Structure formats: structure tokens, C-alpha cells
CSV table of C-alpha atoms in Angstrom, one decimal:
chain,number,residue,atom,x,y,z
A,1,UNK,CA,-2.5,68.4,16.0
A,2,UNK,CA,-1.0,66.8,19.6
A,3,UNK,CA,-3.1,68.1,22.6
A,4,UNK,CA,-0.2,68.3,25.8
A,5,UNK,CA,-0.9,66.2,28.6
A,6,UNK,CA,-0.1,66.7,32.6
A,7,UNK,CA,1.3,64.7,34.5
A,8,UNK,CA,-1.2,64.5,36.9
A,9,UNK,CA,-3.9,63.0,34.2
A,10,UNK,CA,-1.3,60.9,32.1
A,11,UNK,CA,-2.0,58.2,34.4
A,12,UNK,CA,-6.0,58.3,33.3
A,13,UNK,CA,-4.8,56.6,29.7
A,14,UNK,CA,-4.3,53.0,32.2
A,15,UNK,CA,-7.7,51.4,32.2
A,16,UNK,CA,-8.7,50.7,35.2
A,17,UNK,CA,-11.9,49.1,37.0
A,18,UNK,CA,-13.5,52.3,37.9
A,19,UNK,CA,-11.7,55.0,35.6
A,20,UNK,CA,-12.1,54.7,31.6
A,21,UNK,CA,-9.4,56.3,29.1
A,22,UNK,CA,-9.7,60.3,29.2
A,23,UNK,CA,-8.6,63.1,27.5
A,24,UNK,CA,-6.4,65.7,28.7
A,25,UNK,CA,-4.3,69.1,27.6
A,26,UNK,CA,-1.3,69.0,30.2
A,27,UNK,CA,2.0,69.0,28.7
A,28,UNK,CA,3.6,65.8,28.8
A,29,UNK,CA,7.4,66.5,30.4
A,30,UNK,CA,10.4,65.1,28.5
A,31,UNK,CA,11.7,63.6,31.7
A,32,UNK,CA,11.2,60.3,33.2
A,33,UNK,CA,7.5,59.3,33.1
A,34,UNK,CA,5.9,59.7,36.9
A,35,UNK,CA,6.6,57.2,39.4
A,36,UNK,CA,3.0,55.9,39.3
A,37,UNK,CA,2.9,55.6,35.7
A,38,UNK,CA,5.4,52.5,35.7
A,39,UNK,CA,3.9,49.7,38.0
A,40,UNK,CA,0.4,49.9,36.6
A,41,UNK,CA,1.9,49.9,32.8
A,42,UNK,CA,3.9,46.8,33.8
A,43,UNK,CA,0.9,44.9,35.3
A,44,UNK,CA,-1.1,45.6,32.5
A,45,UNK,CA,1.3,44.3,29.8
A,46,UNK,CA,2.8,41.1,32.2
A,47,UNK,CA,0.1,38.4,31.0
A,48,UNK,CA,1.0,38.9,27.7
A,49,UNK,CA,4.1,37.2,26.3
A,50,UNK,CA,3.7,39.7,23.4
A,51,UNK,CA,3.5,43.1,25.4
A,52,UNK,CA,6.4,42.1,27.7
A,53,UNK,CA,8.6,45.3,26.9
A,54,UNK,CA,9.9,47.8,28.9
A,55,UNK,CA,7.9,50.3,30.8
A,56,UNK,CA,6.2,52.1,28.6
A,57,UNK,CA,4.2,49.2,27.1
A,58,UNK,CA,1.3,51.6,26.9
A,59,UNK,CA,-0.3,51.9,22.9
A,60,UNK,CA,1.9,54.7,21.8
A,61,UNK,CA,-1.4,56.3,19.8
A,62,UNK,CA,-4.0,56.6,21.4
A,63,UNK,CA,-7.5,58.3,19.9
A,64,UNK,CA,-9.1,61.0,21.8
A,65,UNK,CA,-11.7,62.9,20.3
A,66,UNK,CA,-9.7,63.0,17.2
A,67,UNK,CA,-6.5,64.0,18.8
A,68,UNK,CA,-3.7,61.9,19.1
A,69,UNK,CA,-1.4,61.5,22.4
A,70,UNK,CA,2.0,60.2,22.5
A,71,UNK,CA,3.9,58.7,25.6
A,72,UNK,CA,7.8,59.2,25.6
A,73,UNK,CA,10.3,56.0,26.3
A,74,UNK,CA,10.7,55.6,30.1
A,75,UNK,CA,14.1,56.0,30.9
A,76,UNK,CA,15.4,57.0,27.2
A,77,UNK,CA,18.6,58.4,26.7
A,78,UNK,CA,18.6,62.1,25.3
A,79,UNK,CA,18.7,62.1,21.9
A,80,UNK,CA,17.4,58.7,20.8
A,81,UNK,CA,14.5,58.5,18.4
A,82,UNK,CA,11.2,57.4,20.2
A,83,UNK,CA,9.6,54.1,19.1
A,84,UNK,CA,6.3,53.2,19.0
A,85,UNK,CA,4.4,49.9,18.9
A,86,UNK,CA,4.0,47.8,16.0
A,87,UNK,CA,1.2,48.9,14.2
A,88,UNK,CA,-0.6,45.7,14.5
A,89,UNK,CA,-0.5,46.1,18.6
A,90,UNK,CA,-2.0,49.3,18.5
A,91,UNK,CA,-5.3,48.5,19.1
A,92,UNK,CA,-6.0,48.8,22.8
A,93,UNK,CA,-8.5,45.7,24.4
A,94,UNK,CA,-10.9,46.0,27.4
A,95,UNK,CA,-9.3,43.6,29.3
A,96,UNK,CA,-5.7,42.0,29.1
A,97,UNK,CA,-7.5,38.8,29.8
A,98,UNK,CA,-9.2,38.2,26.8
A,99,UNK,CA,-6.6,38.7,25.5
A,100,UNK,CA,-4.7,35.8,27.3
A,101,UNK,CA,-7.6,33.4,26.9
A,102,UNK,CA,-7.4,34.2,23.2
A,103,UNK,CA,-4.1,33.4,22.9
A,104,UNK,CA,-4.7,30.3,24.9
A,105,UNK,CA,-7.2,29.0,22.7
A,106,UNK,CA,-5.2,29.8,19.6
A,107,UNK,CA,-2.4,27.6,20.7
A,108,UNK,CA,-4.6,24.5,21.8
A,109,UNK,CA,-6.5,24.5,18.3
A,110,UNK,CA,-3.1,24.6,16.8
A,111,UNK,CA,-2.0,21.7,18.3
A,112,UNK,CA,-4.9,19.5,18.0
A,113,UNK,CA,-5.6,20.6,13.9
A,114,UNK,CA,-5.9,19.1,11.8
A,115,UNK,CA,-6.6,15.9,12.5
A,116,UNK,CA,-5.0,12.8,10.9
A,117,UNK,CA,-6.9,11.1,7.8
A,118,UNK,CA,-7.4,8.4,9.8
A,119,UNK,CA,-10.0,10.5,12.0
A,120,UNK,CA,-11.6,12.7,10.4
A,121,UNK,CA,-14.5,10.7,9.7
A,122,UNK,CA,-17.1,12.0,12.6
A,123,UNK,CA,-17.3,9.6,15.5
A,124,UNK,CA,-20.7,8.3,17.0
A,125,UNK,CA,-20.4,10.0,20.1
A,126,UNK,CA,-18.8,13.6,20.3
A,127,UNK,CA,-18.8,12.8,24.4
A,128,UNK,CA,-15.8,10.3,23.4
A,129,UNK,CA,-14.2,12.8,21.1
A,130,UNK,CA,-14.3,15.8,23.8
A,131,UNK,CA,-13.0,13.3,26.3
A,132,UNK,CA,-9.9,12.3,24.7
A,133,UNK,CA,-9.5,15.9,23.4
A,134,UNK,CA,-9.3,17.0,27.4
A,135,UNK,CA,-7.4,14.2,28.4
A,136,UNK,CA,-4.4,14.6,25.5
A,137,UNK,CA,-2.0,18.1,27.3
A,138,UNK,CA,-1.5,20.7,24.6
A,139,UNK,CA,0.6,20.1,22.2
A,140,UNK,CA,0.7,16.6,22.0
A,141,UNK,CA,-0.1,14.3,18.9
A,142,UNK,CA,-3.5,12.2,19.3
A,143,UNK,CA,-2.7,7.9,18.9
A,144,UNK,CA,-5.1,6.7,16.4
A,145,UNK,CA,-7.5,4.0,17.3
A,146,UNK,CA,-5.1,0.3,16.8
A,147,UNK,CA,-5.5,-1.2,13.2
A,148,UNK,CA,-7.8,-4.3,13.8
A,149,UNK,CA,-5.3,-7.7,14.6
A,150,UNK,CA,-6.0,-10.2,11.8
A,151,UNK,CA,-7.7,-13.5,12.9
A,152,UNK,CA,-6.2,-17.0,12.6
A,153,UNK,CA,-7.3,-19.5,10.5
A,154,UNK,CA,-10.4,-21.3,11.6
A,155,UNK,CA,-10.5,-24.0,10.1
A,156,UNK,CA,-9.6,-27.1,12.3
A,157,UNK,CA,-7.5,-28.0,9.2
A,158,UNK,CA,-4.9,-25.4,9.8
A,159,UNK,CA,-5.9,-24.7,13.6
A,160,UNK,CA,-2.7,-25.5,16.1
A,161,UNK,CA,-0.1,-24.7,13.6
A,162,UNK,CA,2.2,-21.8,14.3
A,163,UNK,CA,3.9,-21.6,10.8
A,164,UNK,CA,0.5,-21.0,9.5
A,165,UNK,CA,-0.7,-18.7,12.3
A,166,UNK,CA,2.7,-16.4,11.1
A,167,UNK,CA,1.5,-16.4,7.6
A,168,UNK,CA,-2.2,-15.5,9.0
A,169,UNK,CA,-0.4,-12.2,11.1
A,170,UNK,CA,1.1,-11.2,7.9
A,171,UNK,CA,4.5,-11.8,9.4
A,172,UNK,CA,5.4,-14.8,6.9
A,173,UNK,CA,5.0,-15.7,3.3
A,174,UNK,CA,5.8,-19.8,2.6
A,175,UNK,CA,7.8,-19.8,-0.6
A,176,UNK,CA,10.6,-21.4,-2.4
A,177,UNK,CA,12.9,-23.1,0.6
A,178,UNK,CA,9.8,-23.4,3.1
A,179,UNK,CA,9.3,-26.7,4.5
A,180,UNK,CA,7.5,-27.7,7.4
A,181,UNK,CA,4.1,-29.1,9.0
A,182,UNK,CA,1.7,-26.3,8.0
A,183,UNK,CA,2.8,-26.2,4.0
A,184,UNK,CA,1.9,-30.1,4.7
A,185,UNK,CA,-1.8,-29.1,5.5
A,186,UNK,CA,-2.0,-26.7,3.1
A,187,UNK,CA,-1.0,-29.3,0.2
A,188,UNK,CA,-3.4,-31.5,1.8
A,189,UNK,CA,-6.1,-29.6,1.5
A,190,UNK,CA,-5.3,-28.6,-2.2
A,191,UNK,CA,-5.4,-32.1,-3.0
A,192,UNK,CA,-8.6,-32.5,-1.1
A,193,UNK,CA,-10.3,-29.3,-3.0
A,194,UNK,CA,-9.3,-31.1,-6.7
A,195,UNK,CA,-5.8,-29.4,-7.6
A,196,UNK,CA,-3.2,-31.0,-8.8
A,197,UNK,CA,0.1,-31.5,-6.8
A,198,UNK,CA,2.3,-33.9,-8.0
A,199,UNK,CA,4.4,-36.2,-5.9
A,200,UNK,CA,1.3,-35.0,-3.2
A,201,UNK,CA,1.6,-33.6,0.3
A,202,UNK,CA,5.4,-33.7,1.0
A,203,UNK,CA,5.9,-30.7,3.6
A,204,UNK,CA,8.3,-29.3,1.0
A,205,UNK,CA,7.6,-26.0,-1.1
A,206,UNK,CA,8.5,-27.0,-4.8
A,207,UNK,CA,7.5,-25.9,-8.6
A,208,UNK,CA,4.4,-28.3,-8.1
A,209,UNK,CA,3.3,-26.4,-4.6
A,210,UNK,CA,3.5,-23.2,-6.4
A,211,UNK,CA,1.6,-24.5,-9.4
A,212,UNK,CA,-1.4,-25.8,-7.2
A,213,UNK,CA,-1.4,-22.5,-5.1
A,214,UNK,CA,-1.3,-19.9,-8.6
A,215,UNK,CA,-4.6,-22.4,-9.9
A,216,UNK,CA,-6.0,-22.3,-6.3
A,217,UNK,CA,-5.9,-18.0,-6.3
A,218,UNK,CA,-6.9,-17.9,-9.8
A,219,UNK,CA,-9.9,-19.3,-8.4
A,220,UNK,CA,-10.0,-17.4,-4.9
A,221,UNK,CA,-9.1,-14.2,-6.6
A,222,UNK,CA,-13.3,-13.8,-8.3
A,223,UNK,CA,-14.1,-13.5,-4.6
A,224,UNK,CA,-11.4,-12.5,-2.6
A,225,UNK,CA,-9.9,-9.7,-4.5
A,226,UNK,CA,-6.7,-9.2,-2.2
A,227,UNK,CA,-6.0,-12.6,-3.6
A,228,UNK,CA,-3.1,-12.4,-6.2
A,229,UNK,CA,-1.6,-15.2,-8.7
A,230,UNK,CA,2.0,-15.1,-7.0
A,231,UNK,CA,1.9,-19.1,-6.3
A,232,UNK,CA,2.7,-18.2,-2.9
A,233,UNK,CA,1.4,-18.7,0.7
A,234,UNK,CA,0.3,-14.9,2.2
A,235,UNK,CA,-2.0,-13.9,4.5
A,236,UNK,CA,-4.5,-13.1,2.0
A,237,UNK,CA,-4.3,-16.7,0.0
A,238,UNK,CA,-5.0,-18.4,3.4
A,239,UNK,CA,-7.7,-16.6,4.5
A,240,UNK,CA,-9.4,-17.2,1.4
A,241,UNK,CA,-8.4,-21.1,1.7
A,242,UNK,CA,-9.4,-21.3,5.2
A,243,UNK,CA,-12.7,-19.8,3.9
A,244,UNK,CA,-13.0,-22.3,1.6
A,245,UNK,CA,-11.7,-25.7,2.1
A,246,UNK,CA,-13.6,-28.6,3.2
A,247,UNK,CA,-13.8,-30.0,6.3
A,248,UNK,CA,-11.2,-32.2,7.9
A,249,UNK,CA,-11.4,-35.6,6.2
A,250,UNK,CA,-13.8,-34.0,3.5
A,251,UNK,CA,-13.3,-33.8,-0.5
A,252,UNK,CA,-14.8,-30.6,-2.2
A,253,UNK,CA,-15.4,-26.9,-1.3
A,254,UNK,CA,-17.6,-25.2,1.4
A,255,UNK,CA,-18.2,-22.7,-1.2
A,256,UNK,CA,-17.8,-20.8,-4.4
A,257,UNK,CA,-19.1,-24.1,-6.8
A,258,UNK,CA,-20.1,-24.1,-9.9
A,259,UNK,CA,-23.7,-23.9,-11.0
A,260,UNK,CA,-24.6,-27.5,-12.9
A,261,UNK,CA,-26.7,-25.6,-15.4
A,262,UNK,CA,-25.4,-23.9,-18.5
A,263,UNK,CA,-27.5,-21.4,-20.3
A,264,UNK,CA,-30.6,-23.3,-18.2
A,265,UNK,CA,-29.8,-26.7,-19.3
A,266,UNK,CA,-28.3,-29.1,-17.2
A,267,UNK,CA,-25.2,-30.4,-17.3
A,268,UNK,CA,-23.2,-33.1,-15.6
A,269,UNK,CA,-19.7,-31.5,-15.6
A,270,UNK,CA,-18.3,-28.2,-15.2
A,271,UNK,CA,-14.8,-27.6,-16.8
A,272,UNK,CA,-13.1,-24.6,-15.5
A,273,UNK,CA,-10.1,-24.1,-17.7
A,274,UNK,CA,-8.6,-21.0,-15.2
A,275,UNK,CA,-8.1,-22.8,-12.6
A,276,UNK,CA,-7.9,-26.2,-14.1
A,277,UNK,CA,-10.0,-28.0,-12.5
A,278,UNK,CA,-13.0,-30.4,-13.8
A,279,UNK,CA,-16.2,-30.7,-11.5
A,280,UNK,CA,-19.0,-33.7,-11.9
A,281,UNK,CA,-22.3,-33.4,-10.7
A,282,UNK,CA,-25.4,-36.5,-10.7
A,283,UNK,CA,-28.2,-36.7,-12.5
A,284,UNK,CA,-29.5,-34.6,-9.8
A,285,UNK,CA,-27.2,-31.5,-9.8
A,286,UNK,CA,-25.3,-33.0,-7.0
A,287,UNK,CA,-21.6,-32.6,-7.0
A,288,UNK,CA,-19.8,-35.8,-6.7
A,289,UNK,CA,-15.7,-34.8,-7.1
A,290,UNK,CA,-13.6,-32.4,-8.3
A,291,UNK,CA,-10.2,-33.5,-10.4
A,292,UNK,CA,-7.7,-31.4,-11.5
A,293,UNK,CA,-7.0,-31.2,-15.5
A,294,UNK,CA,-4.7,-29.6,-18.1
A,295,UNK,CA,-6.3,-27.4,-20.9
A,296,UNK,CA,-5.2,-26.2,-24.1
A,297,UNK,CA,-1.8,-24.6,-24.9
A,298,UNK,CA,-1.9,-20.6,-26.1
A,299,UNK,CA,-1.9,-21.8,-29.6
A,300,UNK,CA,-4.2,-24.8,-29.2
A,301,UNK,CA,-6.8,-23.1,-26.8
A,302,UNK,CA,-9.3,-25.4,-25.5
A,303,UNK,CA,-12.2,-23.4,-27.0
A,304,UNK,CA,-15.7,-22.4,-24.2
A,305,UNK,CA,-18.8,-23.4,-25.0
A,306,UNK,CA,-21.4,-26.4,-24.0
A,307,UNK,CA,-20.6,-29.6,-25.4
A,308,UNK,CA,-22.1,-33.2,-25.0
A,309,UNK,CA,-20.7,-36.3,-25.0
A,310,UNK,CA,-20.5,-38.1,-28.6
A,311,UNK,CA,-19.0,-41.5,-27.7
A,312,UNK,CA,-17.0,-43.2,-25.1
A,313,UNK,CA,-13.8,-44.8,-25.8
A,314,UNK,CA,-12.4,-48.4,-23.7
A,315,UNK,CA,-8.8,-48.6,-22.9
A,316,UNK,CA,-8.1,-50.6,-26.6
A,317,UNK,CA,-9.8,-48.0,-28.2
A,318,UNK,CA,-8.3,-45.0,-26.7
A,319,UNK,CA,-4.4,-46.9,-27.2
A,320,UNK,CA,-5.6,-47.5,-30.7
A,321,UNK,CA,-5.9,-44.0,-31.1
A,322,UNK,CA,-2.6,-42.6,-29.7
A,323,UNK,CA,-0.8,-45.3,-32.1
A,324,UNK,CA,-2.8,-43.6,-34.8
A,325,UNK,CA,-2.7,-40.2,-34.4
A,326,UNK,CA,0.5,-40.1,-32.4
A,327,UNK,CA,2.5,-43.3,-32.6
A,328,UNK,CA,2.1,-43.2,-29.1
A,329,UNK,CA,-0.5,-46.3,-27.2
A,330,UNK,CA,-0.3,-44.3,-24.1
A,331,UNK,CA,-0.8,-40.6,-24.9
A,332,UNK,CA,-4.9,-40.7,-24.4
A,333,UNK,CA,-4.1,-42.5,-21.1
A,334,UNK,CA,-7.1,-45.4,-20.6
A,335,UNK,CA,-10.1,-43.4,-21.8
A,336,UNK,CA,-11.8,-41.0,-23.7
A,337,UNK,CA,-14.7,-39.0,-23.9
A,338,UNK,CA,-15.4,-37.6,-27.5
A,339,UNK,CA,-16.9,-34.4,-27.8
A,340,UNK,CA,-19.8,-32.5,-30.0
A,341,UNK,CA,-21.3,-29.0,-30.1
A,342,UNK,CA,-24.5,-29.2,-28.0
A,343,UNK,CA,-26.1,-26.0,-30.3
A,344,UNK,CA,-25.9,-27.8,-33.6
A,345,UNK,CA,-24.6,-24.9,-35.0
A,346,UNK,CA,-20.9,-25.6,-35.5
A,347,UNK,CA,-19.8,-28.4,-36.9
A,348,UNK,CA,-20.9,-31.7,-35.3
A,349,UNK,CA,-17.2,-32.8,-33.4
A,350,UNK,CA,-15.9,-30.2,-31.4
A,351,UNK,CA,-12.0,-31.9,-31.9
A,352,UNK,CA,-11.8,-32.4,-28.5
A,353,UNK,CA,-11.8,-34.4,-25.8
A,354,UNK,CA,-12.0,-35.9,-22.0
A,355,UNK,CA,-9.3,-38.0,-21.7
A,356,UNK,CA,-6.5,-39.8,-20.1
A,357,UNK,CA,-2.6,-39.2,-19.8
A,358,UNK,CA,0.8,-40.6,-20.2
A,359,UNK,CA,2.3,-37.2,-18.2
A,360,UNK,CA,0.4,-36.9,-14.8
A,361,UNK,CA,3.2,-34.5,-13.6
A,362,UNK,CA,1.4,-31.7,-16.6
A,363,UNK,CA,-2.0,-31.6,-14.8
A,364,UNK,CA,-2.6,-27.9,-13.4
A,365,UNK,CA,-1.4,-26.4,-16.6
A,366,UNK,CA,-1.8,-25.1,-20.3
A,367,UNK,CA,-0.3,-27.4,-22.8
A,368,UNK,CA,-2.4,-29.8,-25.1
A,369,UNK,CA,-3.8,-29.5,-28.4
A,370,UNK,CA,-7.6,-28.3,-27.0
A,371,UNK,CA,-8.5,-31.3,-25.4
A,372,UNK,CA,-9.1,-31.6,-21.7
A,373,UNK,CA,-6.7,-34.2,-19.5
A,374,UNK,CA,-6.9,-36.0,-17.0
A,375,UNK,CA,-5.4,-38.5,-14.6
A,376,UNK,CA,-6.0,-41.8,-15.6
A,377,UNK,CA,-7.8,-42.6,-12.1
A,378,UNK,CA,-10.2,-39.3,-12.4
A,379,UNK,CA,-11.2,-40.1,-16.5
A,380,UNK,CA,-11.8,-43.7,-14.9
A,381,UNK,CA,-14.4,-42.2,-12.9
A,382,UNK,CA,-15.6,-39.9,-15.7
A,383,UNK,CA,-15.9,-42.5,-18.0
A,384,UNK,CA,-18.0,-44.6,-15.7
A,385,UNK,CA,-20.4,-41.7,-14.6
A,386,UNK,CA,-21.1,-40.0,-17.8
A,387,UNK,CA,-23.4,-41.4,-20.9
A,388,UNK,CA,-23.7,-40.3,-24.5
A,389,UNK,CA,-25.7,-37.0,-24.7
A,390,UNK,CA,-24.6,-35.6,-21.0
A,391,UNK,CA,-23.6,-32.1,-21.2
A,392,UNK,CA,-20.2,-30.6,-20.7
A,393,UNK,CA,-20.1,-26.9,-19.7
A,394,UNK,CA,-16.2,-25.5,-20.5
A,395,UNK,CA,-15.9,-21.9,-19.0
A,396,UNK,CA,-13.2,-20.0,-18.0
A,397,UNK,CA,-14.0,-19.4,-14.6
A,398,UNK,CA,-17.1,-20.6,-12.4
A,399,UNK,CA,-18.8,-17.6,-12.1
A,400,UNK,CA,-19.2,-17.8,-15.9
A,401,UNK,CA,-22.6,-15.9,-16.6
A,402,UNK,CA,-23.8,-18.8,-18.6
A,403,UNK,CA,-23.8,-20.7,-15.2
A,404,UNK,CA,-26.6,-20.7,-13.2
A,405,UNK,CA,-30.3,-21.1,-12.1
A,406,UNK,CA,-32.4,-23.0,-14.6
A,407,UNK,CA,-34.6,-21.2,-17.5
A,408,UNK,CA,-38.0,-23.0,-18.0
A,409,UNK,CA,-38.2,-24.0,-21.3
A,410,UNK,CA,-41.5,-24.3,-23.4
């Protein structure tokens, strides 16, 4: 059922301040609305971007007392069907304002959600969030906080040296064809820290470079895991060497040694077939060097385990031996070190030993018959330090879990 409305009381469907929606039973005329009806429809509907239509932007139902009125198009032509509001507009509000400020909101929470990954961990203080929220305009994209700037090396080694400080950036990798006066420290120091290099610290990135660097992250790499076995200079491989080298002038490692116990008993040197490189300790647990080595090839594996010194070879005994065993006086170099199971569960000679070598330019990789080489300089020293019965710990790596703090024995 549709209940006419006047003229006179159409205008009382505008909200107003002081007048509220009412009812009425006056026809409604067909004609143009009344001249009063148009400005205070327009000012209604002119802070929405939504309700700017023409006129008649009045709700075409509205509910009174279950009746239902409906207002004609101002200005229609005669003959053309009415339209009404989409249904979703229909519902009148209090005040066009909220309706504004709501709309507001909506469009600043859309631009500001969601937030990148980066930030949506909650910050410490929601006072800095709120301010850089209010100081961003709507709409635009908030900058997240700069990625922290990596450091340069610190160690007065590699300090002053801007091909290094370009690797440290991340903004150069030394590799095949790099020459220059920071590869030159970096050999240096690989020398220093007990890996082999042959031809030694040139300035010139070669097969021999690359070999020292893929032993040096072998050993990095079990505490820097961003270190990988590329034989290459990155940012990640100098960090860890600037972490660990010695200081200038200095043999050894800051850090990252091997225990000189095995399994709680001492032992005087460490073997540490990954990354090639044999470490010798005192009687008192005190390392003394580090040399580099070669290890067993894949099919000749040099086998883990603690061992002990059996007997010590002279230069005419270890030449004897290479005549013997290889027609060759020189291929034990000019010593060796014979090796026995320390558990006296295997078989008594282990088949292996310390020794010299006739091919210095093979240190710093995997390809005797099981036995451990050495230069001929570092097996003098070995030779000289070690005694029948002193223990030899062979490990893959030197955190090997048999390393470490001494078990009382009864």
C-alpha cells in the first residue's frame, strides 16, 4: 500500500537538525519536485562521492510505519521509467558525516595494509610506529628500515686494502684472472694458518689459490655456515678468514683448534683429513705449528681413528724403502713415521704413515695410498718432535666428537 504525500510535508523526509523524518498522506504531484526540495537534497548527498546524482538523491524507499513512500525523478521526462537507488544505498544514516569519515578511514587502512614481511614483526615502541604511520600521506608505500651495511675486515692483515674491502661489500668475488695486492694477503695468511699453496703468495689467483681457499672453507664452513666450498674469495669466505687468522707476523689460528685429546687421552698431533691440514701440540697440549698434508685417494682412504707412533724412520731408511716398495729413493721424502692402532684391537700396523714427499705441488689434496704427506721441511719437524708411543688423532674434521676435554681414567 503507498500512503500520498503533499507537497508541503514532502520536504519533512530531509533530516534536519531540529526536524526528524515524518509520515504524511498528501499526494505526491507528478510534476517537478518543489523548489525547496532540491537544494537541501543536493547538500545532503554533496560530501559523498557515492551519492553525487542528480537531484533527487533522496533514498527512494523510505519506511514509515510500515508504509512505503516513493519520490519521482526531478526533472524526468514524461514517460520514462522511474529509478531508484541501488539497493545497497538504501539505508538512510544520521549524519552524512559519518559517513564521510567512514569512507575516509576505509581508504587510509587500504593503503597502509598490509604491511610488508619485512615489518610485520611488532616494533618496541608503537609511539615510532604511529609516528611514521602519520607522517607517510595516504596512499603511499612505507620504505623499510635499510638492510644493515656489512663491516670490513678487521683484521690489520687485510685492513687498507680496497680490493678486499669490495669483496667484504659483497660487490666482488676474486676468482680465476684476479690478481692484485689483497689476493697477496689473503695467500699470505693461508700460508700462515698451515695450507698449502704452492709456488706461495704470488698476487695471482691460480689452481693452487683455489685449492688452499676450498681446504680453508671446508674448515670455516663447521662454523660459519654461509661459508661454501667454491675455492673462491666472497664476502662470506673473508669474513670467516678475517675471524680467524692470526695476527700479523703470527703462525696459527685465533680460533676454531683442535682439542689435543682423543677419546680423553692425549695426543700430540691432530690430523684433519677435510681440510688437510696436520696440527702438533707439546707435551703439554700446546700447539706448536700447523702444516698442510695430502690424505688418502677415494680408493685408498686414509682410514680415522687414534694411532701411535711405532718407529721412526732416518732419511737412509725412508729412501731404502721407496727403492723397495716403489723403485723410487725419493717417494717417502726424508722421513717417516710408522704407524700402529693405539686400541689393540685391529691389527698391530695400521699401513700407514707420516711421511715425506717427492711431489710438494700434491699437498692440499686426496691422492696417496692411506698414508699422510707431508713436505719434507714440516715431517723434518715432526720427526724431531714426536717419540715412539705419542698419539696420532686422524679425524675428518676438528670438531670430531672424539676431540675434546680429558676423561679421568681409573
Amino acid at each position: 500500500m503507498t500512503t500520498p504525500i503533499s507537497q508541503h510535508d514532502s520536504r519533512a523526509l530531509l533530516p534536519t537538525p531540529d526536524t526528524q523524518p515524518r509520515p504524511s498522506t498528501a499526494p505526491v504531484s507528478e510534476a517537478e519536485p518543489p523548489p525547496a526540495l532540491k537544494p537541501r537534497a543536493l547538500a545532503a548527498n554533496a560530501s559523498h562521492p557515492l551519492d553525487a546524482r542528480p537531484a533527487y538523491g533522496m533514498p527512494a524507499n523510505v519506511g514509515v510505519d510500515s508504509h512505503v513512500a516513493t519520490l519521482p525523478r526531478a526533472a524526468e521526462p514524461p514517460g520514462r521509467p522511474r529509478l531508484i537507488n541501488p539497493p545497497r544505498l538504501t539505508e538512510p544514516l544520521a549524519d552524512t558525516a559519518i559517513r564521510a569519515s567512514s569512507r575516509a578511514a576505509e581508504q587510509l587502512g587500504a593503503a597502509l595494509a598490509p604491511f610488508p614481511p619485512r615489518l610485520s614483526e611488532p616494533l618496541a615502541d608503537t609511539a615510532i610506529h604511529a609516528s611514521r604511520l602519520a607522517a607517510e600521506p595516504p596512499g603511499a608505500a612505507l620504505v623499510p628500515f635499510p638492510p644493515r651495511l656489512p663491516e670490513p675486515p678487521a683484521n690489520p692483515r687485510f685492513t687498507g686494502q680496497p680490493q678486499l674491502a669490495d669483496v667484504a661489500s659483497g660487490q666482488r668475488v676474486l676468482g680465476p684472472g684476479t690478481h692484485g695486492d689483497g689476493l697477496r694477503a689473503v695467500q699470505a695468511t693461508l700460508l700462515d694458518m698451515g695450507f698449502a699453496l704452492h709456488g706461495g703468495a704470488d698476487g695471482r689467483y691460480g689452481q693452487h689459490t683455489a685449492r688452499a681457499l676450498r681446504n680453508f672453507q671446508a674448515h670455516a664452513s663447521r662454523a660459519f655456515p654461509a661459508v661454501r666450498p667454491t675455492g673462491t674469495l666472497d664476502a662470506a669466505t673473508l669474513r670467516a678468514l678475517d675471524t680467524l687468522a692470526p695476527a700479523p707476523g703470527a703462525r696459527g689460528q685465533s680460533r676454531g683448534l683442535p682439542s689435543p685429546f682423543y677419546a680423553g687421552q692425549p695426543v700430540r698431533v691432530v690430523v684433519a683429513l677435510r681440510e688437510h691440514r696436520t696440527f702438533l701440540f707439546d707435551s703439554d697440549g700446546r700447539l706448536t705449528d700447523i702444516f698442510p698434508n695430502a690424505t688418502g685417494a677415494a680408493a685408498t682412504p686414509t682410514r680415522t681413528g687414534l694411532k701411535v707412533v711405532r718407529a721412526k724412520l732416518d732419511q737412509v731408511a725412508a729412501e731404502a724403502a721407496g727403492a723397495r716398495l716403489w723403485n723410487d729413493r725419493h717417494v717417502f721424502g726424508v722421513r717417516i713415521l710408522d704407524l700402529s692402532w693405539a686400541d689393540g684391537r685391529r691389527s698391530t700396523h695400521s699401513g700407514e704413515e707420516l711421511h715425506g714427499t717427492s711431489a710438494p705441488a700434491l699437498l692440499g689434496t686426496d691422492v696417496s695410498h692411506g698414508c699422510i704427506r707431508h713436505s719434507n721441511e714440516a715431517i723434518l719437524v715432526l720427526h724431531d718432535a714426536l717419540s715412539a708411543g705419542d698419539r696420532v688423532a686422524i679425524v675428518e674434521h676438528v670438531d670430531d666428537p672424539h676431540l675434546g676435554i680429558p676423561v679421568r681414567v681409573s
